[in-house]
Coordinates of C-alpha atoms and ligand atoms in Angstrom, one line a residue:
M1222 CA 91.5 136.5 134.3
L1223 CA 87.7 136.8 134.3
Q1224 CA 87.3 133.8 131.8
E1225 CA 89.5 131.6 133.9
K1226 CA 87.3 132.0 137.1
E1227 CA 84.2 131.5 135.0
L1228 CA 85.8 128.5 133.3
Q1229 CA 86.7 127.0 136.9
K1230 CA 83.1 127.5 138.0
A1231 CA 81.7 125.7 134.9
Y1232 CA 83.9 122.7 135.6
E1233 CA 83.1 122.9 139.1
A1234 CA 79.5 122.5 138.3
L1235 CA 80.5 119.4 136.5
G1236 CA 82.2 117.9 139.5
I1237 CA 85.8 119.0 138.9
S1238 CA 87.6 120.4 142.1
E1239 CA 89.5 123.7 141.7
K1240 CA 92.8 121.7 142.2
V1241 CA 92.2 119.2 139.3
F1242 CA 90.9 122.1 137.0
Q1243 CA 94.3 124.1 137.9
L1244 CA 96.3 121.0 137.0
G1245 CA 94.5 120.6 133.7
Q1246 CA 95.0 124.2 133.0
K1247 CA 98.8 123.9 133.6
Q1248 CA 99.1 120.7 131.6
E1249 CA 97.1 122.4 128.5
A1250 CA 99.4 125.4 128.6
E1251 CA 102.5 123.0 128.6
L1252 CA 101.2 121.3 125.5
K1253 CA 100.5 124.6 123.4
D1254 CA 103.2 123.7 121.0
R1255 CA 102.3 120.2 120.6
F1256 CA 98.6 121.2 120.0
E1257 CA 99.6 123.7 117.4
E1258 CA 101.3 120.8 115.5
V1259 CA 98.2 118.9 115.6
D1260 CA 96.2 121.8 114.4
R1261 CA 98.6 122.2 111.4
V1262 CA 98.0 118.5 110.5
A1263 CA 94.2 119.1 110.7
Q1264 CA 94.6 122.2 108.7
L1265 CA 96.4 120.3 105.6
N1266 CA 93.9 117.6 106.0
Q1267 CA 90.8 119.9 105.9
L1268 CA 92.3 121.4 102.7
K1269 CA 92.8 117.8 101.3
V1270 CA 89.1 116.9 102.0
I1271 CA 87.8 120.1 100.6
R1272 CA 89.9 119.8 97.5
A1273 CA 88.7 116.2 97.0
M1274 CA 85.1 117.3 97.3
Q1275 CA 85.5 120.1 94.9
K1276 CA 87.4 117.8 92.4
A1277 CA 84.6 115.4 92.5
K1278 CA 82.0 118.1 92.0
V1279 CA 79.9 117.3 95.1
S1280 CA 76.5 118.9 94.5
E1281 CA 73.3 119.5 96.5
A1282 CA 71.9 116.6 94.4
C1283 CA 74.7 114.4 95.9
L1284 CA 72.9 114.6 99.3
L1285 CA 69.5 113.2 98.2
G1286 CA 70.0 109.4 98.3
T1287 CA 68.2 106.5 96.6
T1288 CA 65.9 103.6 97.6
G1289 CA 65.4 100.1 96.2
Y1290 CA 68.2 98.9 93.7
G1291 CA 69.9 102.3 93.9
Y1292 CA 70.7 102.5 90.3
N1293 CA 72.5 105.9 89.2
D1294 CA 73.0 106.9 92.9
I1295 CA 75.0 110.0 92.1
G1296 CA 75.6 110.8 95.5
R1297 CA 76.9 107.3 96.3
D1298 CA 79.1 107.2 93.4
T1299 CA 80.5 110.9 93.9
L1300 CA 81.2 110.1 97.6
E1301 CA 83.3 107.1 96.3
Q1302 CA 85.2 109.5 94.0
V1303 CA 85.8 111.7 97.0
Y1304 CA 87.3 108.9 99.0
A1305 CA 89.4 107.9 96.0
N1306 CA 90.6 111.6 95.6
I1307 CA 91.7 111.7 99.3
F1308 CA 93.6 108.6 99.3
H1309 CA 94.9 109.0 95.9
T1310 CA 93.6 105.7 94.7
E1311 CA 92.1 104.5 91.4
D1312 CA 88.8 103.8 93.1
A1313 CA 86.9 103.3 96.5
L1314 CA 83.7 101.5 97.8
V1315 CA 82.1 103.4 100.5
R1316 CA 78.7 102.0 101.7
P1317 CA 76.3 101.8 104.4
Q1318 CA 75.9 98.2 103.6
I1319 CA 79.3 97.6 104.9
T1320 CA 78.2 97.3 108.5
C1321 CA 81.6 97.8 110.6
G1322 CA 85.3 97.8 110.4
T1323 CA 85.7 94.0 110.6
H1324 CA 83.1 93.7 107.7
A1325 CA 85.0 96.1 105.6
L1326 CA 88.3 94.0 106.0
A1327 CA 86.5 90.7 105.6
L1328 CA 85.1 92.0 102.4
A1329 CA 88.6 93.0 101.2
L1330 CA 90.2 89.8 102.1
M1331 CA 87.4 87.3 100.8
S1332 CA 87.1 89.2 97.5
N1333 CA 90.8 89.5 96.7
L1334 CA 91.7 85.9 97.7
R1335 CA 91.0 82.7 96.2
P1336 CA 91.3 79.1 97.3
G1337 CA 95.0 78.0 97.3
D1338 CA 96.1 81.5 98.0
E1339 CA 98.1 82.6 101.1
L1340 CA 97.6 85.5 103.4
L1341 CA 100.5 87.0 105.3
S1342 CA 100.7 89.3 108.4
P1343 CA 104.2 90.6 108.7
V1344 CA 103.2 92.7 111.9
G1345 CA 102.0 90.0 114.1
K1346 CA 98.7 89.0 115.4
P1347 CA 95.9 91.0 113.7
Y1348 CA 93.0 92.7 115.5
D1349 CA 90.9 90.2 117.5
T1350 CA 87.9 90.1 115.3
L1351 CA 90.2 89.2 112.4
E1352 CA 91.2 85.9 114.0
E1353 CA 87.7 84.4 113.2
V1354 CA 87.7 86.0 109.7
I1355 CA 91.0 84.5 108.9
G1356 CA 90.4 81.2 110.7
I1357 CA 93.1 81.5 113.4
R1358 CA 90.3 80.7 115.6
P1359 CA 88.2 78.2 113.8
S1360 CA 85.0 79.8 112.6
R1361 CA 82.1 79.2 110.3
G1362 CA 82.9 80.8 106.9
S1363 CA 86.4 81.8 107.6
L1364 CA 89.1 82.1 104.9
A1365 CA 90.6 78.7 106.1
E1366 CA 87.3 77.1 105.3
Y1367 CA 87.7 78.3 101.8
G1368 CA 91.1 76.8 101.5
I1369 CA 93.1 80.1 102.1
S1370 CA 96.1 79.7 104.2
Y1371 CA 97.6 82.2 106.7
R1372 CA 101.1 82.9 107.8
Q1373 CA 102.2 85.3 110.5
V1374 CA 105.5 86.8 111.3
D1375 CA 105.7 88.7 114.6
L1376 CA 107.5 91.9 115.3
L1377 CA 110.9 91.7 116.9
E1378 CA 111.1 92.5 120.7
D1379 CA 112.0 96.2 120.0
G1380 CA 108.8 96.5 117.6
A1381 CA 111.0 96.3 114.4
F1382 CA 110.1 94.3 111.3
D1383 CA 111.7 90.9 111.3
Y1384 CA 112.8 91.2 107.6
E1385 CA 114.5 88.0 107.5
R1386 CA 111.5 85.9 108.6
I1387 CA 109.4 88.0 106.3
R1388 CA 111.6 87.2 103.4
T1389 CA 111.4 83.5 104.0
A1390 CA 107.5 83.6 104.8
I1391 CA 106.9 85.0 101.2
N1392 CA 106.4 82.1 98.8
E1393 CA 104.5 81.3 95.5
K1394 CA 101.2 81.2 97.2
T1395 CA 101.4 84.5 99.0
K1396 CA 98.7 86.7 97.4
L1397 CA 98.0 89.2 99.9
V1398 CA 99.9 91.0 102.8
T1399 CA 97.8 92.5 105.6
I1400 CA 99.3 95.3 107.6
Q1401 CA 97.5 96.7 110.6
R1402 CA 98.5 100.4 111.2
S1403 CA 97.2 100.8 114.6
K1404 CA 98.3 98.8 117.8
G1405 CA 94.6 98.2 118.5
Y1406 CA 94.5 96.9 121.9
Q1407 CA 98.0 95.4 121.9
T1408 CA 101.1 96.9 123.3
R1409 CA 103.2 97.1 120.1
P1410 CA 103.9 100.4 118.8
T1411 CA 101.6 101.9 116.0
L1412 CA 103.0 102.0 112.7
S1413 CA 103.6 105.3 111.1
V1414 CA 102.9 105.7 107.5
T1415 CA 106.5 106.1 106.7
R1416 CA 107.3 102.7 108.4
I1417 CA 104.4 101.1 106.4
G1418 CA 106.0 102.4 103.3
E1419 CA 109.3 100.9 104.1
L1420 CA 107.7 97.6 104.8
I1421 CA 105.6 97.6 101.5
S1422 CA 108.8 98.5 99.5
F1423 CA 110.8 95.5 101.0
I1424 CA 107.7 93.1 100.2
K1425 CA 107.4 94.5 96.7
E1426 CA 111.1 93.9 96.1
I1427 CA 110.7 90.3 96.9
K1428 CA 107.3 89.8 95.1
P1429 CA 106.1 92.7 93.0
D1430 CA 102.6 91.3 92.3
V1431 CA 101.7 90.7 96.0
L1432 CA 98.9 93.0 97.0
C1433 CA 99.6 95.0 100.1
M1434 CA 96.5 95.8 102.2
V1435 CA 96.4 98.2 105.3
D1436 CA 93.9 97.9 108.0
N1437 CA 93.7 101.7 108.4
C1438 CA 91.3 101.8 111.4
Y1439 CA 92.1 104.7 113.9
G1440 CA 94.7 106.0 111.6
E1441 CA 92.9 108.1 109.1
F1442 CA 93.9 111.9 109.2
V1443 CA 96.4 111.4 112.1
E1444 CA 99.2 112.1 109.7
T1445 CA 99.1 114.1 106.4
M1446 CA 99.8 111.0 104.4
E1447 CA 97.8 107.9 104.1
P1448 CA 99.3 104.4 103.4
S1449 CA 98.1 104.4 100.0
D1450 CA 100.4 107.3 99.3
V1451 CA 103.4 104.9 100.1
G1452 CA 102.4 102.1 98.0
A1453 CA 99.5 100.3 99.6
D1454 CA 97.1 98.6 97.0
L1455 CA 94.3 98.7 99.4
V1456 CA 93.3 100.8 102.5
V1457 CA 90.3 99.7 104.7
G1458 CA 88.6 101.3 107.6
S1459 CA 85.3 102.0 109.5
L1460 CA 83.0 105.0 109.2
I1461 CA 82.3 105.0 112.8
K1462 CA 85.8 105.8 113.5
N1463 CA 87.9 108.6 112.2
P1464 CA 86.6 109.2 108.6
G1465 CA 83.0 109.3 109.7
G1466 CA 83.6 112.5 111.8
G1467 CA 81.3 111.3 114.4
L1468 CA 78.3 111.8 112.1
A1469 CA 78.2 108.6 109.9
P1470 CA 75.7 106.4 111.5
I1471 CA 77.1 103.2 109.9
G1472 CA 79.4 102.2 107.0
G1473 CA 82.9 101.1 106.1
Y1474 CA 85.4 102.1 103.1
L1475 CA 88.0 100.5 100.9
A1476 CA 90.1 102.5 98.6
G1477 CA 92.6 101.2 96.3
K1478 CA 93.4 99.6 93.0
K1479 CA 90.5 99.5 90.5
E1480 CA 90.7 95.8 90.2
C1481 CA 90.7 95.3 94.2
I1482 CA 87.6 97.6 94.5
E1483 CA 85.9 95.8 91.9
N1484 CA 86.5 92.5 93.4
A1485 CA 85.1 93.8 96.6
A1486 CA 82.1 95.3 95.0
F1487 CA 81.1 92.1 93.2
R1488 CA 81.5 90.3 96.5
L1489 CA 79.5 92.9 98.5
T1490 CA 76.6 92.8 96.2
S1491 CA 76.8 90.1 93.5
P1492 CA 78.9 89.0 90.5
G1493 CA 77.4 90.9 87.7
L1494 CA 76.1 93.7 89.7
G1495 CA 79.0 95.2 91.5
K1496 CA 79.0 98.9 92.3
E1497 CA 75.9 99.5 90.3
V1498 CA 73.4 98.6 93.0
G1499 CA 73.3 99.6 96.7
A1500 CA 70.9 102.2 97.7
S1501 CA 72.3 104.9 100.0
L1502 CA 68.8 105.6 101.7
G1503 CA 69.1 108.7 103.8
V1504 CA 72.7 108.5 105.1
L1505 CA 74.6 110.4 102.6
P1506 CA 74.5 113.9 104.2
S1507 CA 76.1 112.5 107.3
L1508 CA 78.7 110.8 105.3
Y1509 CA 79.7 113.7 103.4
Q1510 CA 79.5 116.1 106.5
G1511 CA 81.2 113.6 108.7
L1512 CA 84.0 113.3 106.2
F1513 CA 84.2 117.1 106.1
L1514 CA 84.6 117.3 109.8
A1515 CA 86.9 114.3 110.2
P1516 CA 90.1 116.1 110.2
T1517 CA 89.3 118.6 113.1
V1518 CA 87.5 115.7 115.0
V1519 CA 90.6 113.6 114.6
A1520 CA 92.7 116.5 116.0
S1521 CA 90.4 116.8 118.9
A1522 CA 90.8 113.1 119.6
L1523 CA 94.5 113.3 119.3
K1524 CA 94.7 116.4 121.7
S1525 CA 92.6 114.4 124.2
A1526 CA 95.0 111.4 123.9
I1527 CA 98.2 113.6 124.4
F1528 CA 96.7 115.5 127.3
A1529 CA 95.7 112.2 129.1
A1530 CA 99.1 110.7 128.5
N1531 CA 100.9 113.7 129.9
L1532 CA 98.6 114.1 133.0
Y1533 CA 98.7 110.5 133.9
E1534 CA 102.3 110.1 133.3
K1535 CA 102.9 112.9 135.8
A1536 CA 100.8 111.1 138.2
G1537 CA 103.1 108.2 138.1
F1538 CA 101.2 105.9 135.8
S1539 CA 102.7 104.3 132.6
V1540 CA 101.1 105.3 129.4
I1541 CA 101.4 104.1 125.8
P1542 CA 102.3 106.1 123.8
N1543 CA 104.1 108.2 126.4
G1544 CA 103.8 111.9 126.7
T1545 CA 106.2 113.1 124.2
E1546 CA 106.1 110.3 121.5
S1547 CA 104.7 111.1 117.9
R1548 CA 101.1 109.7 117.2
H1549 CA 100.1 107.5 114.5
D1550 CA 96.6 106.6 115.7
I1551 CA 94.1 108.0 118.3
I1552 CA 94.3 105.2 120.9
Q1553 CA 95.9 106.0 124.4
A1554 CA 96.6 103.1 126.9
V1555 CA 97.0 104.1 130.5
T1556 CA 98.0 101.5 133.0
L1557 CA 96.1 102.1 136.1
K1558 CA 97.7 99.3 138.2
S1559 CA 94.5 98.3 140.1
P1560 CA 90.9 97.2 139.4
E1561 CA 89.7 100.2 141.2
G1562 CA 91.7 102.3 138.9
V1563 CA 90.2 100.9 135.7
E1564 CA 86.7 101.3 137.1
A1565 CA 87.2 104.8 138.3
F1566 CA 88.6 105.8 134.8
C1567 CA 85.8 104.3 132.9
Q1568 CA 83.2 105.8 135.1
G1569 CA 84.8 109.2 134.6
I1570 CA 84.5 109.0 130.9
Q1571 CA 80.9 107.9 131.4
A1572 CA 80.0 110.7 133.8
A1573 CA 81.2 113.4 131.3
A1574 CA 79.3 112.0 128.3
P1575 CA 76.6 113.8 126.7
V1576 CA 74.5 110.7 126.5
D1577 CA 73.9 108.3 129.3
S1578 CA 76.0 110.2 131.7
F1579 CA 73.8 109.1 134.6
V1580 CA 74.8 105.3 133.9
T1581 CA 77.5 103.7 136.0
P1582 CA 79.6 101.3 133.9
E1583 CA 80.6 98.0 135.6
P1584 CA 82.8 95.0 134.8
W1585 CA 80.9 92.3 132.8
D1586 CA 81.7 89.0 131.3
M1587 CA 81.8 89.8 127.6
P1588 CA 81.6 87.0 125.1
G1589 CA 85.0 86.2 123.6
Y1590 CA 87.2 87.6 126.4
D1591 CA 89.0 85.8 129.1
S1592 CA 88.2 88.2 131.8
Q1593 CA 85.7 90.7 132.8
V1594 CA 85.5 93.9 130.7
I1595 CA 84.4 97.4 131.6
M1596 CA 83.3 99.8 129.0
A1597 CA 82.5 103.4 128.9
A1598 CA 80.7 105.3 126.1
G1599 CA 78.0 107.8 126.1
A1600 CA 77.8 108.1 122.4
F1601 CA 75.3 109.6 119.8
V1602 CA 76.2 106.7 117.6
S1603 CA 76.1 103.4 119.2
G1604 CA 79.6 101.8 119.5
S1605 CA 81.3 104.8 117.9
S1606 CA 84.8 104.9 118.9
I1607 CA 85.7 108.2 117.6
E1608 CA 83.3 109.7 120.3
L1609 CA 84.9 109.7 123.7
S1610 CA 85.1 106.0 124.9
A1611 CA 87.1 103.8 127.0
D1612 CA 87.5 100.2 127.9
G1613 CA 89.6 97.8 129.8
P1614 CA 90.0 94.2 130.7
M1615 CA 89.9 93.5 134.5
K1616 CA 93.3 91.8 134.7
E1617 CA 96.9 92.6 135.0
P1618 CA 98.3 95.1 134.3
Y1619 CA 95.0 96.9 134.6
A1620 CA 95.3 98.9 131.5
V1621 CA 92.6 101.0 130.1
Y1622 CA 92.3 102.0 126.4
F1623 CA 90.6 105.2 125.3
Q1624 CA 90.1 107.0 122.4
G1625 CA 88.1 109.8 120.8
G1626 CA 86.5 113.0 121.6
L1627 CA 84.5 114.9 119.0
T1628 CA 85.6 118.1 120.4
W1629 CA 88.7 119.0 122.5
P1630 CA 86.6 120.6 125.2
H1631 CA 84.8 117.4 125.7
G1632 CA 87.9 115.3 125.6
K1633 CA 89.3 117.6 128.3
L1634 CA 86.3 117.3 130.6
G1635 CA 86.4 113.5 130.0
I1636 CA 90.0 113.3 131.2
L1637 CA 89.6 115.7 134.1
T1638 CA 86.7 113.7 135.2
T1639 CA 88.6 110.4 135.3
Y1640 CA 91.3 112.2 137.1
Q1641 CA 88.8 113.6 139.7
K1642 CA 87.3 110.0 140.3
M1643 CA 91.0 108.7 140.7
V1644 CA 91.6 111.5 143.4
D1645 CA 88.3 111.0 145.1
K1646 CA 89.0 107.2 145.5
G1647 CA 92.4 108.0 146.8
L1648 CA 94.1 106.3 143.8
I1649 CA 95.9 109.6 143.0
L1650 CA 97.5 111.7 145.9
Ligands
LIG1842 C1 88.1 98.7 115.3 C2 89.1 98.0 114.5 C3 88.8 97.0 113.6 C4 87.4 96.4 113.5 O1 86.4 97.4 113.4 P1 84.8 97.1 114.1 O2 84.2 98.3 113.5 O3 85.0 97.1 115.4 O4 84.5 95.9 113.3 C5 89.7 96.2 112.9 N1 91.1 96.9 113.0 C6 91.3 97.6 113.9 C7 92.9 98.0 113.9 C8 90.5 98.3 114.7 O5 90.9 99.3 115.4

C-alpha cells in the first residue's frame, strides 16, 4: 500500500524504526473493534453535548465575555446551564476563577460542610492534594481546622466496597460522602459509573439525607453516563482535564443539586453575591469549544491508553488497566521495572510533543514527594493532563502513569516513541 510506505517514512523522520512502526501497525489493527467501541461512546457523548448546547440556546453573544463584576454575563450563565444539561443536574458552577481540580473539590467540601459535620470517604485514601484540604496531613485552613472531622473506609483487598465497615462508619454527624471515580495514581481499580451508583444507593439507604459527591476528575465522557445519572448529588472536576477538551486554559466545574451549587457559589465569591458576579474575561470561547471537542478528545486519550497497555503487555511489562479491561478513566499505568525504563518512557513522551520536544526530562526532588519524580509534558496549556503527559516516581516498582493525547495520531506517535527509546536502550529486546 502506498500510504503505508508513506506513513512509515513519516514516522521514520520522527525517529521511529521500521520495526517499531510495524509493531504499532499490527497492534492498531488488532484493536480495531475496541477502537470502534470507543468511537461509539464518543458519538453518543458528542450528541449529548450538542443537544445540551442547543437546549441552553448557546448564541454568538455567549462567546463575548465580561469584565469587572461580570453582572449579567450571559455566556457564563449559559455555559453553566450547558453543564447542568450534560450532567442532568439542577445547576452548575463553571468558572475560570476555580483555579484547578483541587480548588473545585475544596470549594465543594468547604461550602457544603459546617463545623461539627463529618466527611466520609468509603473508597480509601483520596487524591494526594485532598489530604491537605481535609487535614489528613495537617495544613493551614484545612477542614479539620474548622472542626470538620473525617473518616475513611478502605476498599477490600480485591477492590470491592467494604459495606460492613461503611455501614458502621456512617453516623449522625456524617454529612457528606466523597467518592473518587478515578484511581488517580494508586493501584486500586477505577470505579465504573455503575459501581458508583451501587455505592450511592447503599449509602442513601442507610442515611437518605447524606450528600454524595463524586470527584469526577479524568472520568468525564469515558462512559455514556456520569455519576450524577446514578444518584450523585454533586460531581466535580477540572477543565484542564477531560471536559476542557484541551482548549480550556483554566477552570473547574461543579454540577449538582441547586442547594449544593448555591453553597459553593456563595463560598467562591461571597455570601450575598453568589453566582451573580465573576467576570468571564475572554475565556468563554475556549470553554465552549473545548467542551464541544471533549468527547472525541477523550476518545483519543482512551485509544492511546489502550494501545499502550497492549503494546507494553506484549513486551512483558505489567500494565493497569490491562490490555482487555474496560475503561473508566483515561489513566494508564505501566510498570517499567527499572529507573532507566521510567526515564526512557518519559523522554519518549517529551520527544514526541508539539511544544518543548527538545527538552530532556530528568528526575527531580519535587516538593511533597518522598522520592524523585520525573515528568514529561509538552503541552499548550501548562500542566494540562488531557494533553499527552507522563510522570513517575523514581522508586519501586518503577511505574509510570500517563494520560491524554488530544488526537489519536499524536498519542500513537508518543507511545511508539517511548517504545523506540526503550528498544534503543536495550530495555526491550
Ligand atoms: C487531577 C486530580 C485532582 C486534582 O486536580 P488538580 O487540577 O491537579 O488540582 C483531584 N482528584 C483526582 C482524581 C485527579 O485526577
